[in-house]
Every structure is written in C-alpha cells, then in structure tokens.
Coordinates of C-alpha atoms in Angstrom, one line a residue:
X267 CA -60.9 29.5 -22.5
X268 CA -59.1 30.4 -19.3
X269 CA -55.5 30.1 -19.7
X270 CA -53.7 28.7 -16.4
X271 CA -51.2 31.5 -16.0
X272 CA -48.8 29.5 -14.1
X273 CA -47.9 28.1 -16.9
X274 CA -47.1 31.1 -18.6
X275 CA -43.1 33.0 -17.7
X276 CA -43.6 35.9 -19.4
X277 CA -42.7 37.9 -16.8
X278 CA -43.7 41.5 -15.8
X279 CA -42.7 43.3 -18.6
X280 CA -46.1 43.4 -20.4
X281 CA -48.1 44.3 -17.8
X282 CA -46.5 47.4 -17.0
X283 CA -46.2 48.4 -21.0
X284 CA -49.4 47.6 -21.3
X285 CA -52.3 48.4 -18.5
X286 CA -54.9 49.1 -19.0
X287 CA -55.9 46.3 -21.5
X288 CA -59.4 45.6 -23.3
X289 CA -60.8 42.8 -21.5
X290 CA -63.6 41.4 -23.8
X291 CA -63.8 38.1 -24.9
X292 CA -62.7 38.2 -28.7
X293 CA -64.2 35.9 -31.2
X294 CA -62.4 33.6 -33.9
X295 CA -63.4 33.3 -37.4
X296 CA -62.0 30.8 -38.9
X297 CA -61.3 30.8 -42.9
X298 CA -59.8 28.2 -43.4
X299 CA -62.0 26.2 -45.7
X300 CA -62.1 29.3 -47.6
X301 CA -59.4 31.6 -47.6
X302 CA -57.0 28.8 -46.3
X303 CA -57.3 26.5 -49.5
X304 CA -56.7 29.5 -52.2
X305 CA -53.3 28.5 -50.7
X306 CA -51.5 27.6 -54.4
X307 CA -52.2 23.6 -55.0
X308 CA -53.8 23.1 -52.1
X309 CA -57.7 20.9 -52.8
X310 CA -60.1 19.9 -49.7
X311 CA -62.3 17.4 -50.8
X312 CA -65.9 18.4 -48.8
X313 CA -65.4 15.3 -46.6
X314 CA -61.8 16.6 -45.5
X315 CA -64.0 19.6 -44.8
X316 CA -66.0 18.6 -42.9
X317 CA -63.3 16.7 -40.8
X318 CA -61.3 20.1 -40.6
X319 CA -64.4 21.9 -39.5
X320 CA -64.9 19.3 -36.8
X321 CA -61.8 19.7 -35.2
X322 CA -62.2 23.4 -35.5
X323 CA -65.3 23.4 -33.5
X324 CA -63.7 20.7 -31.2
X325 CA -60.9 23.2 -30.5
X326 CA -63.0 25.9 -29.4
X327 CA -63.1 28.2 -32.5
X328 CA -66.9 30.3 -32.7
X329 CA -66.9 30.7 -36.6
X330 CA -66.6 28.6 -39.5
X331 CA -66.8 30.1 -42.7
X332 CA -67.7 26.7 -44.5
X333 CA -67.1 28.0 -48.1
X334 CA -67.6 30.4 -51.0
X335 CA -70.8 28.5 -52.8
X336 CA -70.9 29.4 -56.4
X337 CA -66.7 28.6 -56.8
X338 CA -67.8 24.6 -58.0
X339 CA -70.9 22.1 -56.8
X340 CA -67.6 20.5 -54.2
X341 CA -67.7 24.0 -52.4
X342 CA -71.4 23.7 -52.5
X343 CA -71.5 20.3 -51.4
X344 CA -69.0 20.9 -48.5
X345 CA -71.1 23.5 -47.0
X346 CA -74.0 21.1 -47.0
X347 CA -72.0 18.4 -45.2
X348 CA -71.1 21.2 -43.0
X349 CA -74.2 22.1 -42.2
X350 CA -75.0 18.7 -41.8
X351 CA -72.7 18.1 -39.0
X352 CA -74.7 19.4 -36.0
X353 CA -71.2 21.3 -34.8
X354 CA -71.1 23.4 -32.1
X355 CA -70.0 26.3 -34.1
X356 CA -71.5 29.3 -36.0
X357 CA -71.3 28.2 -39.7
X358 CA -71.0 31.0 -41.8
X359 CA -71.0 31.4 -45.7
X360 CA -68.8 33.8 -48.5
X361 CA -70.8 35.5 -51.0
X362 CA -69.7 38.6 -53.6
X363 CA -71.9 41.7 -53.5
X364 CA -73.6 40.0 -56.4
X365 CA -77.6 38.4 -56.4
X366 CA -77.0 35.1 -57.8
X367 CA -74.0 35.1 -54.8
X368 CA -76.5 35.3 -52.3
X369 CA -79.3 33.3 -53.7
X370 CA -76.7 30.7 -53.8
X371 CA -76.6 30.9 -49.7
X372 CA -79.8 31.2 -49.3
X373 CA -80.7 28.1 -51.2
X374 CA -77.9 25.9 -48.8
X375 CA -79.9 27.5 -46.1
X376 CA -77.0 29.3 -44.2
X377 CA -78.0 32.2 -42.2
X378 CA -75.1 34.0 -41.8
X379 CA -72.4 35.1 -44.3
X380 CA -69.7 37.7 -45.2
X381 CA -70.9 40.0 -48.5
X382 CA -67.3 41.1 -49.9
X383 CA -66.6 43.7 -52.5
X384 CA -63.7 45.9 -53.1
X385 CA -63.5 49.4 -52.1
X386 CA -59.9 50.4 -52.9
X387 CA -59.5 52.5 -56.2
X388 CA -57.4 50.4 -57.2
X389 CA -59.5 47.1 -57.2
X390 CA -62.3 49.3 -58.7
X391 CA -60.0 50.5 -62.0
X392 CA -59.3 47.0 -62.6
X393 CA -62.6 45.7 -62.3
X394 CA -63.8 49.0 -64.4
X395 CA -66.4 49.7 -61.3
X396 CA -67.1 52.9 -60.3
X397 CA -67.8 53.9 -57.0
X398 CA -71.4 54.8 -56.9
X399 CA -71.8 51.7 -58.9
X400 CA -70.2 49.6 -56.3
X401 CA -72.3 51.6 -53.2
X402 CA -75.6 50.4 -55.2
X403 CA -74.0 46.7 -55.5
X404 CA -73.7 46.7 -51.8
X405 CA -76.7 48.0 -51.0
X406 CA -78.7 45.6 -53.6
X407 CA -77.0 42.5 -51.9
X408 CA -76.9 43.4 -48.1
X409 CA -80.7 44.0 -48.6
X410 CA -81.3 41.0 -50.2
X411 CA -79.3 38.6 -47.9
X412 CA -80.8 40.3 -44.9
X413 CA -84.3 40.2 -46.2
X414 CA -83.4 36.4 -46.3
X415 CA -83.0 35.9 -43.4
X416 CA -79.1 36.0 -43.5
X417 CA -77.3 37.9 -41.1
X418 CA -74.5 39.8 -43.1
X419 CA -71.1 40.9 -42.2
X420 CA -69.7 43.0 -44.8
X421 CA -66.6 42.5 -46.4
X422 CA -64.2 45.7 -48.0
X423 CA -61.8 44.2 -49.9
X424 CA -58.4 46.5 -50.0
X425 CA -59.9 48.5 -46.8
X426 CA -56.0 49.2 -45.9
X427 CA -55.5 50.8 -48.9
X428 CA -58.8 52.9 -49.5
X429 CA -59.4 56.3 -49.7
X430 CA -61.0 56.7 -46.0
X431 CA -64.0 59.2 -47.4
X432 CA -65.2 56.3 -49.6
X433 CA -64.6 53.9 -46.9
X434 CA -66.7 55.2 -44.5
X435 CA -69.1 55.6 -47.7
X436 CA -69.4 51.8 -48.4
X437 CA -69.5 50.3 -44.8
X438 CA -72.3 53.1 -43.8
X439 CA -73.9 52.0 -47.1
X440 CA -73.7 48.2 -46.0
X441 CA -74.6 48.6 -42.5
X442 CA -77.5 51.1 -43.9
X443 CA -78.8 48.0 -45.6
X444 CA -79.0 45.5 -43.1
X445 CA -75.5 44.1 -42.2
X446 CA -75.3 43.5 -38.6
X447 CA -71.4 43.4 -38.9
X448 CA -68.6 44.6 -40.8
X449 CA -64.9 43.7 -41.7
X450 CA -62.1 45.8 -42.2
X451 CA -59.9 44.0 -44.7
X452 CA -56.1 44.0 -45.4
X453 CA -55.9 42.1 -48.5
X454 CA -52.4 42.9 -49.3
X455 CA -51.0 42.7 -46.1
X456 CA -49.9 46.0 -46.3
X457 CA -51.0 47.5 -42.8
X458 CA -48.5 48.3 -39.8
X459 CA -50.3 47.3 -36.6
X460 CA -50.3 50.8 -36.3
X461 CA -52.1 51.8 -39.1
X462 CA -54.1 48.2 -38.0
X463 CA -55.5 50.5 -35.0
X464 CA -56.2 53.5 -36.7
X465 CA -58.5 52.1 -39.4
X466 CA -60.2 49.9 -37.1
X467 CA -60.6 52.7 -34.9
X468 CA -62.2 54.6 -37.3
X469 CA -64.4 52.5 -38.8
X470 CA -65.7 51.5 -34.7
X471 CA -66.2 54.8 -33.8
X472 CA -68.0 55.7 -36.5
X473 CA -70.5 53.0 -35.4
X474 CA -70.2 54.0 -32.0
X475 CA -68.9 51.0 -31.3
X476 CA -71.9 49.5 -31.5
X477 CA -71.9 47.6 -34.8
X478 CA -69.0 44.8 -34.5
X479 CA -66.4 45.2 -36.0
X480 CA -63.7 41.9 -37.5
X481 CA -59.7 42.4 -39.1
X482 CA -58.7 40.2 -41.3
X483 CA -55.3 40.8 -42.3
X484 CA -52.5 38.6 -44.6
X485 CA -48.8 38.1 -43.9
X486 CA -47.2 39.6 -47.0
X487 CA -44.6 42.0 -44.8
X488 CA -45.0 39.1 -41.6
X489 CA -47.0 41.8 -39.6
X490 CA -50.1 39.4 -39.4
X491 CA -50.5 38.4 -35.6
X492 CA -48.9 42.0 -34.8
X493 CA -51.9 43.6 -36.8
X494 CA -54.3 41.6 -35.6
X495 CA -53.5 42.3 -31.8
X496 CA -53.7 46.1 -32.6
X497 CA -56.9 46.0 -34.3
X498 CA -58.1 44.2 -30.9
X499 CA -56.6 46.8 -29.1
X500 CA -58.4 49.7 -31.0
X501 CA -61.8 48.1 -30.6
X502 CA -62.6 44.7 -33.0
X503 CA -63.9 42.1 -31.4
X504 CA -63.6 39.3 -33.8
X505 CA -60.3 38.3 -35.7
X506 CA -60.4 36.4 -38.6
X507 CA -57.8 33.6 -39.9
X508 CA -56.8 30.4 -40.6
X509 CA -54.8 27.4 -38.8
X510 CA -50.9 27.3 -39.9
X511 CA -51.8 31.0 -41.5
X512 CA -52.8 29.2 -44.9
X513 CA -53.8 31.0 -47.9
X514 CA -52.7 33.2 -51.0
X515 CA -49.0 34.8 -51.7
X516 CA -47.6 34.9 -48.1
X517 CA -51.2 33.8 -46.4
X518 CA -53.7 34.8 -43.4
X519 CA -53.5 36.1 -39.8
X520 CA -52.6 32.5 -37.9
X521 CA -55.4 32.0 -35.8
X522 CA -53.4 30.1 -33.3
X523 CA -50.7 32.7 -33.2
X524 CA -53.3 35.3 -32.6
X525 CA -54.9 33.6 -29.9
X526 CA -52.1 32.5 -27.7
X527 CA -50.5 36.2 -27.8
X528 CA -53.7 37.6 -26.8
X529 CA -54.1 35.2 -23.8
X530 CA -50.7 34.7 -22.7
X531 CA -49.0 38.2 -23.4
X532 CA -52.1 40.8 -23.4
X533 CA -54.4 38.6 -21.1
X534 CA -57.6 39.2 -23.6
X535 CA -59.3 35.7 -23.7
X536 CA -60.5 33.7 -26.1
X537 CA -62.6 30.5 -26.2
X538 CA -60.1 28.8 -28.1
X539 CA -58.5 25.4 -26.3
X540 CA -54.9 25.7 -27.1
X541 CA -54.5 22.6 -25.9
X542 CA -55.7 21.2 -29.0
X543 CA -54.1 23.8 -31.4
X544 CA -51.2 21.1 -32.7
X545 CA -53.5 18.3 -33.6
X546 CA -55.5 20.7 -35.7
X547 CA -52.5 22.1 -37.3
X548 CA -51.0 18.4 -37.7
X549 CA -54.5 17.7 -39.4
X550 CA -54.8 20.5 -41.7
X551 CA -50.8 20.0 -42.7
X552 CA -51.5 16.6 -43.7
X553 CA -55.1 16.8 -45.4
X554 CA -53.3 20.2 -47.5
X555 CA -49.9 18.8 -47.9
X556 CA -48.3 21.8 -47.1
X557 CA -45.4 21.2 -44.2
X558 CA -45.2 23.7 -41.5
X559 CA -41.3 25.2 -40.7
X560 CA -40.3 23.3 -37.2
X561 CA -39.8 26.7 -35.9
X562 CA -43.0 27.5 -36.6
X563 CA -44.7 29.7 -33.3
X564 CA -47.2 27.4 -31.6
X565 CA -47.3 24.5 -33.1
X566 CA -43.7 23.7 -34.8
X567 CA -41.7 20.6 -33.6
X568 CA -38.9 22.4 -32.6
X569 CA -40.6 24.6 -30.1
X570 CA -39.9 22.0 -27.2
X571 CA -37.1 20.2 -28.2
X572 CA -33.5 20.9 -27.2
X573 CA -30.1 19.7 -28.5
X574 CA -27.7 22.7 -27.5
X575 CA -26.1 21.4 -24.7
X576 CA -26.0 24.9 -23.1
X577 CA -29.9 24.8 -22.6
X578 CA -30.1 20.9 -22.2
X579 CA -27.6 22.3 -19.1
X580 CA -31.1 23.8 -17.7
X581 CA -33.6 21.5 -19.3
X582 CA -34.6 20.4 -15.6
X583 CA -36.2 24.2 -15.3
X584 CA -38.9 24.6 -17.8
X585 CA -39.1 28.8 -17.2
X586 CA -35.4 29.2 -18.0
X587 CA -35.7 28.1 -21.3
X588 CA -39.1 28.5 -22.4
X589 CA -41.7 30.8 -22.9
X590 CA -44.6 28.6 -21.7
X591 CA -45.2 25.1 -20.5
X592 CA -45.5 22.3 -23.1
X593 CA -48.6 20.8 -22.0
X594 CA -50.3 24.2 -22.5
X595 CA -50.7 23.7 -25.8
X596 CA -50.3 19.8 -26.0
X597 CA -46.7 19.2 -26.7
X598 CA -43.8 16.8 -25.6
X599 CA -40.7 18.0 -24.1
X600 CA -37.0 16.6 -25.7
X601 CA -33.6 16.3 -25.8
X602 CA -32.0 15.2 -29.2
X603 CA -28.2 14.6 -30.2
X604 CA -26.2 16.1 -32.5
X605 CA -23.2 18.4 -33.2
X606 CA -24.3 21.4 -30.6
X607 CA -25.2 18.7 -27.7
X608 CA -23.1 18.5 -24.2
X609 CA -22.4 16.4 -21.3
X610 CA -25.8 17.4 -19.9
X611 CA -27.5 16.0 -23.2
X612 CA -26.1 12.7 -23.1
X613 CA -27.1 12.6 -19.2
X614 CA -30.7 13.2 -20.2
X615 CA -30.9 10.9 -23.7
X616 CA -29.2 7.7 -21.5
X617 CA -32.5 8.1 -19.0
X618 CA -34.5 8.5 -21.3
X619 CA -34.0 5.5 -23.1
X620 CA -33.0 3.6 -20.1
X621 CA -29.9 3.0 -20.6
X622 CA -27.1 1.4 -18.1
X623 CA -24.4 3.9 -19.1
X624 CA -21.6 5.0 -16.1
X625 CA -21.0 9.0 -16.2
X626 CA -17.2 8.2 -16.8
X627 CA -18.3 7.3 -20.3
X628 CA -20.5 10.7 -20.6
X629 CA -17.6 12.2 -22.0
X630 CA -16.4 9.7 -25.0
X631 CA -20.1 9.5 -25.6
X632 CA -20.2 13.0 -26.5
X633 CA -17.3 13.0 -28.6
X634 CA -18.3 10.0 -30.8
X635 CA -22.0 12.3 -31.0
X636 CA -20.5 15.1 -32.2
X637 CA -18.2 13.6 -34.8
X638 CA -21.6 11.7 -35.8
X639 CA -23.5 14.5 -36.2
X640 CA -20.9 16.8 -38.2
X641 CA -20.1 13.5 -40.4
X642 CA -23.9 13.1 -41.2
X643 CA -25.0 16.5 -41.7
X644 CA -28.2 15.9 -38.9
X645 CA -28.8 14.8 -35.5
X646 CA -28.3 11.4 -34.5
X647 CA -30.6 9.2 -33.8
X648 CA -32.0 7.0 -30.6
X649 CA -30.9 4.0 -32.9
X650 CA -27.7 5.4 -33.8
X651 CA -26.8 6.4 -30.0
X652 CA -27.6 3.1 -28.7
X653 CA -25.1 1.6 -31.1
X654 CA -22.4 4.1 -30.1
X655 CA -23.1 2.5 -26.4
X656 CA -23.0 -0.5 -27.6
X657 CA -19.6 -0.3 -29.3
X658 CA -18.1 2.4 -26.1
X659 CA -18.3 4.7 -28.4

C-alpha cells in the first residue's frame, strides 16, 4: 500500500535518525493458521480457516501459510479448502525436514512451503540429532520438495541461538539443495534487534543477498516488532507473523504492528491495507477467543478513545493527541465519562448525543460524573449520563 502521510504526525525526528532507509517493498507472511493457533486452547475449525485466510488476503497480506499437514486430517482438510478458495494470495505449506512431511504437501498439491528443522545445539541434544545427521535430513527433504515441484524456504529452528559455523553449514546445505529461500528463526524470542540485524546480515551476505531472506521472531522479552524492523533494516525482505501476535508462551512478531511501524515511522512499504487491520484482528479475536488488551498498538479500543479531560481539552486537534489519524486504520474517534473527565468532556458527550443541555449546567454535570464513576469503579455510560440530565444532575 501507499500510506497517505498526511495522516501520519510523527514528526521529523525519524527522518533525521534514520536516512538513508531501505526502500524495498517487504513482503508479509502470515502464520497465523499455523503458528497463530499453537496459541494454548486456541482450535480453528478448517472453515474458520478459510474465513481467516480470506480476510487475510482481503487485507493485502502476500503469504498464507495455510497449515502444517501431517498435525490431524482438520489441518489437512483446511489447507484443501484453502486452496480451494481461489484467493489472491501465495498459499504456502509447513513441513519438518522429514519425507513423509513433504509427501504430505505434495499430495494437497501446494507448491510452496517452509522445510523447518532445528539447528541450535541445544534442540539437537534433546532430539539426540547430531549435526551431520541433521545436514543430511535437510538436504534429503529440500531435494525432494524441490524435485516436486515445491518451492522451499528453509526453516532453522533456534537460528538466534546457534553456533554461527553450523548455521551457515545448514542454510548453505538447504539452499545447496534446492531452497529458493531461507528463514532466520528466533524461536525463543531471545534476540535484541540488534543481534536481529547481525544474524540476518550474515546469513544475506553470505548469499550475496541474492537468496531472500524472512525473520520470524516471538515476543518472549516484547522485542518482536523491534526485531523485526532491524532484520528489515539489515537486509530481509519478508517478515513473518501473525494478526494480534498469536501463538506459543508469549507469541509471534504482530504482523500489524510490524507493518504500520515500517510505513509510518521508517517509510518502507508494504502491501498491507491497514485500513482493514481491526476487522481482521476483531475476527481472529472472536473465531480464537482470545481477547486483545484495549491498549493494544493498532488495533486496541482504547487507541482513539479519550476520557481525561486534559486531552478531551484538545480532542478538536487530532495531531496533538495522536500519533495517526483514525481512519488510517479504520477506527472511530470518542469521548467517554468517568472519574478523569472535565468540563471539555461533558461539552463533547452532550453533542454527541444531542442533547439540549445549557453550559451553566457543564459544571454540576461533571461533578455528578465523577462521583459516578469513582462510586462504580468504571466509566459511565451514555445511558447513565442521560439520566444524570434528566434528574440536573
């Protein structure tokens, strides 16, 4: 997309911190069919799927990894549907560098997929794997997918925490074997953006950036979006996460986080329509049952909605109080009532609801709202405020 920047008041700040910027279009994957539901209790049934990867699409995103097949027949079934949908996205598959993994895509008939296997020491002693065995496991299913026809973007599990010979061992194995991609992988959250870049770096130059290359990162240490801007920086050019950052312990890079702070504050577009961002995370909130925090970045309730009095003071003047304009990503402006409102707040609620209301009873108003809203514990509602008018409260 091409984000209108007037209705952006960021200021200047960035631009001088930052120049020069990378300027090519980065690419979304999103996970969250995948990654997304290993969130704890969460279940898509393949037709909620298929409705999540519609909206997706809808919304601009270029990737939809549509499943891991061999987890049950539903998974299997879901990528089908999928599939099946005619969107106008890349649908991509998850496979483990294992044969019957990729036979399993093969036979849905996707053509594209991410071959994963871990490459830290650690995930090797607990899987009792040793190295050389794991280079001849990627090597073994890279070939076979590609030979099938599937382009392959490979997958180190525990990248961050890798020792870097052995690293650079198992992504020139994969891309030695066919894999048109690769994906540098912080499975534990554990990266600082900094060490985001480096990595990244590495692994682009040592493809002379001309294999490309993704970051997926998780949000254990809440250095998610932050990594993922760095490893764009240092040279990926595809970021992979999930909408409301869904998935295991602390969960994924937020893919609508990621995207915004790229366009708005480091001006590296996307294709993703942010004005559509809060319906999809309204969707995937309701179809996972998992609520998102109000204050949530992007697409939490609060973002636009005022009730200190000090800002209702300026809610006339968008820029002084917010970031960006509502409507760029499909939100309502609002005052509501409670403890912290002011004079200025009740002004604003009584036109807004209409109401016939004389500024010499602004004052009493507020009073009776505040004594409301500390009595209650909450805000007060439109209901509630039109009976204190009614009885000159």
């Amino acid at each position: 997309m091409t984000l209108d920047r007037s209705r952006v008041w960021t200021g200047e700040l960035n631009a001088h911190a930052l120049e020069p910027q990378p300027r090519v279009t980065v690419g979304l994957y999103d996970t969250t069919l995948r990654d997304g539901e290993q969130t704890v209790g969460v279940v898509f049934t393949p037709e909620q799927k298929v409705e999540i990867a519609t909206a997706l699409a809808a919304a601009g995103v270029d990737r939809i990894e549509a499943g891991f097949p061999r987890v049950s027949e539903e998974d299997a079934e879901a990528i089908r549907l999928v599939l099946a949908a005619g969107l106008d996205a890349e649908i991509w598959g998850f496979s483990r560098a294992v044969r019957a993994d990729v036979e399993a895509l093969v036979e849905l008939g996707l053509t594209a997929s991410v071959i994963e296997s871990p490459i830290s020491d650690a995930k090797l002693a607990a899987l009792g794997v040793s190295r050389e065995a794991m280079l001849e496991r990627i090597r073994t299913a890279v070939s076979l997918a590609v030979e099938s026809g599937v382009r392959v973007a490979y997958f180190g599990v525990d990248s961050t925490r890798a020792d870097l010979g052995f690293l650079r061992s198992a992504y020139e194995t994969a891309v030695e074997a066919g894999a048109a991609e690769v994906v540098v992988v912080d499975t534990l959250g554990i990266a600082t953006p900094e060490a985001a870049a480096y990595l990244v770096g590495d692994v682009a130059e040592r493809f002379d950036h001309e294999v490309p290359v993704h970051w997926h990162g998780h949000d254990d240490f809440g250095l998610a979006t932050a990594a993922a801007i760095a490893a764009v920086q240092a040279g990926a050019t595809w970021v992979q996460g999930t909408v409301n950052g869904m998935g295991e312990r602390a969960g994924n890079a937020d893919l609508v986080e990621v995207a915004l702070a790229l366009e708005a504050l480091y001006g590296i577009p996307t294709r993703l329509r942010i004005d559509q961002v809060r319906s999809l995370a309204r969707l995937v909130q309701e179809l996972s049952g998992t609520p998102l925090p109000a204050w949530k970045p992007v697409t939490g309730e609060n973002l636009f909605v005022r009730e200190s009095g000090a800002v209702a003071s300026q809610f006339h003047d968008p820029p002084a109080i917010e970031p960006y304009a509502s409507e760029l990503v499909g939100a309502e402006r609002g005052v509501v009532l409670g403890k912290k409102s002011g004079l200025d707040s009740i002004r604003i609620k009584v036109a807004q609801l209409g109401l016939d209301v004389p500024a010499d009873r602004f004052p009493a108003l507020l009073e009776a709202v505040k004594r409301a809203g500390v009595r209650k514990g909450r805000l007060v509602t439109d209901a509630e405020f039109r009976r204190l008018v009614r009885k000159g409260g």
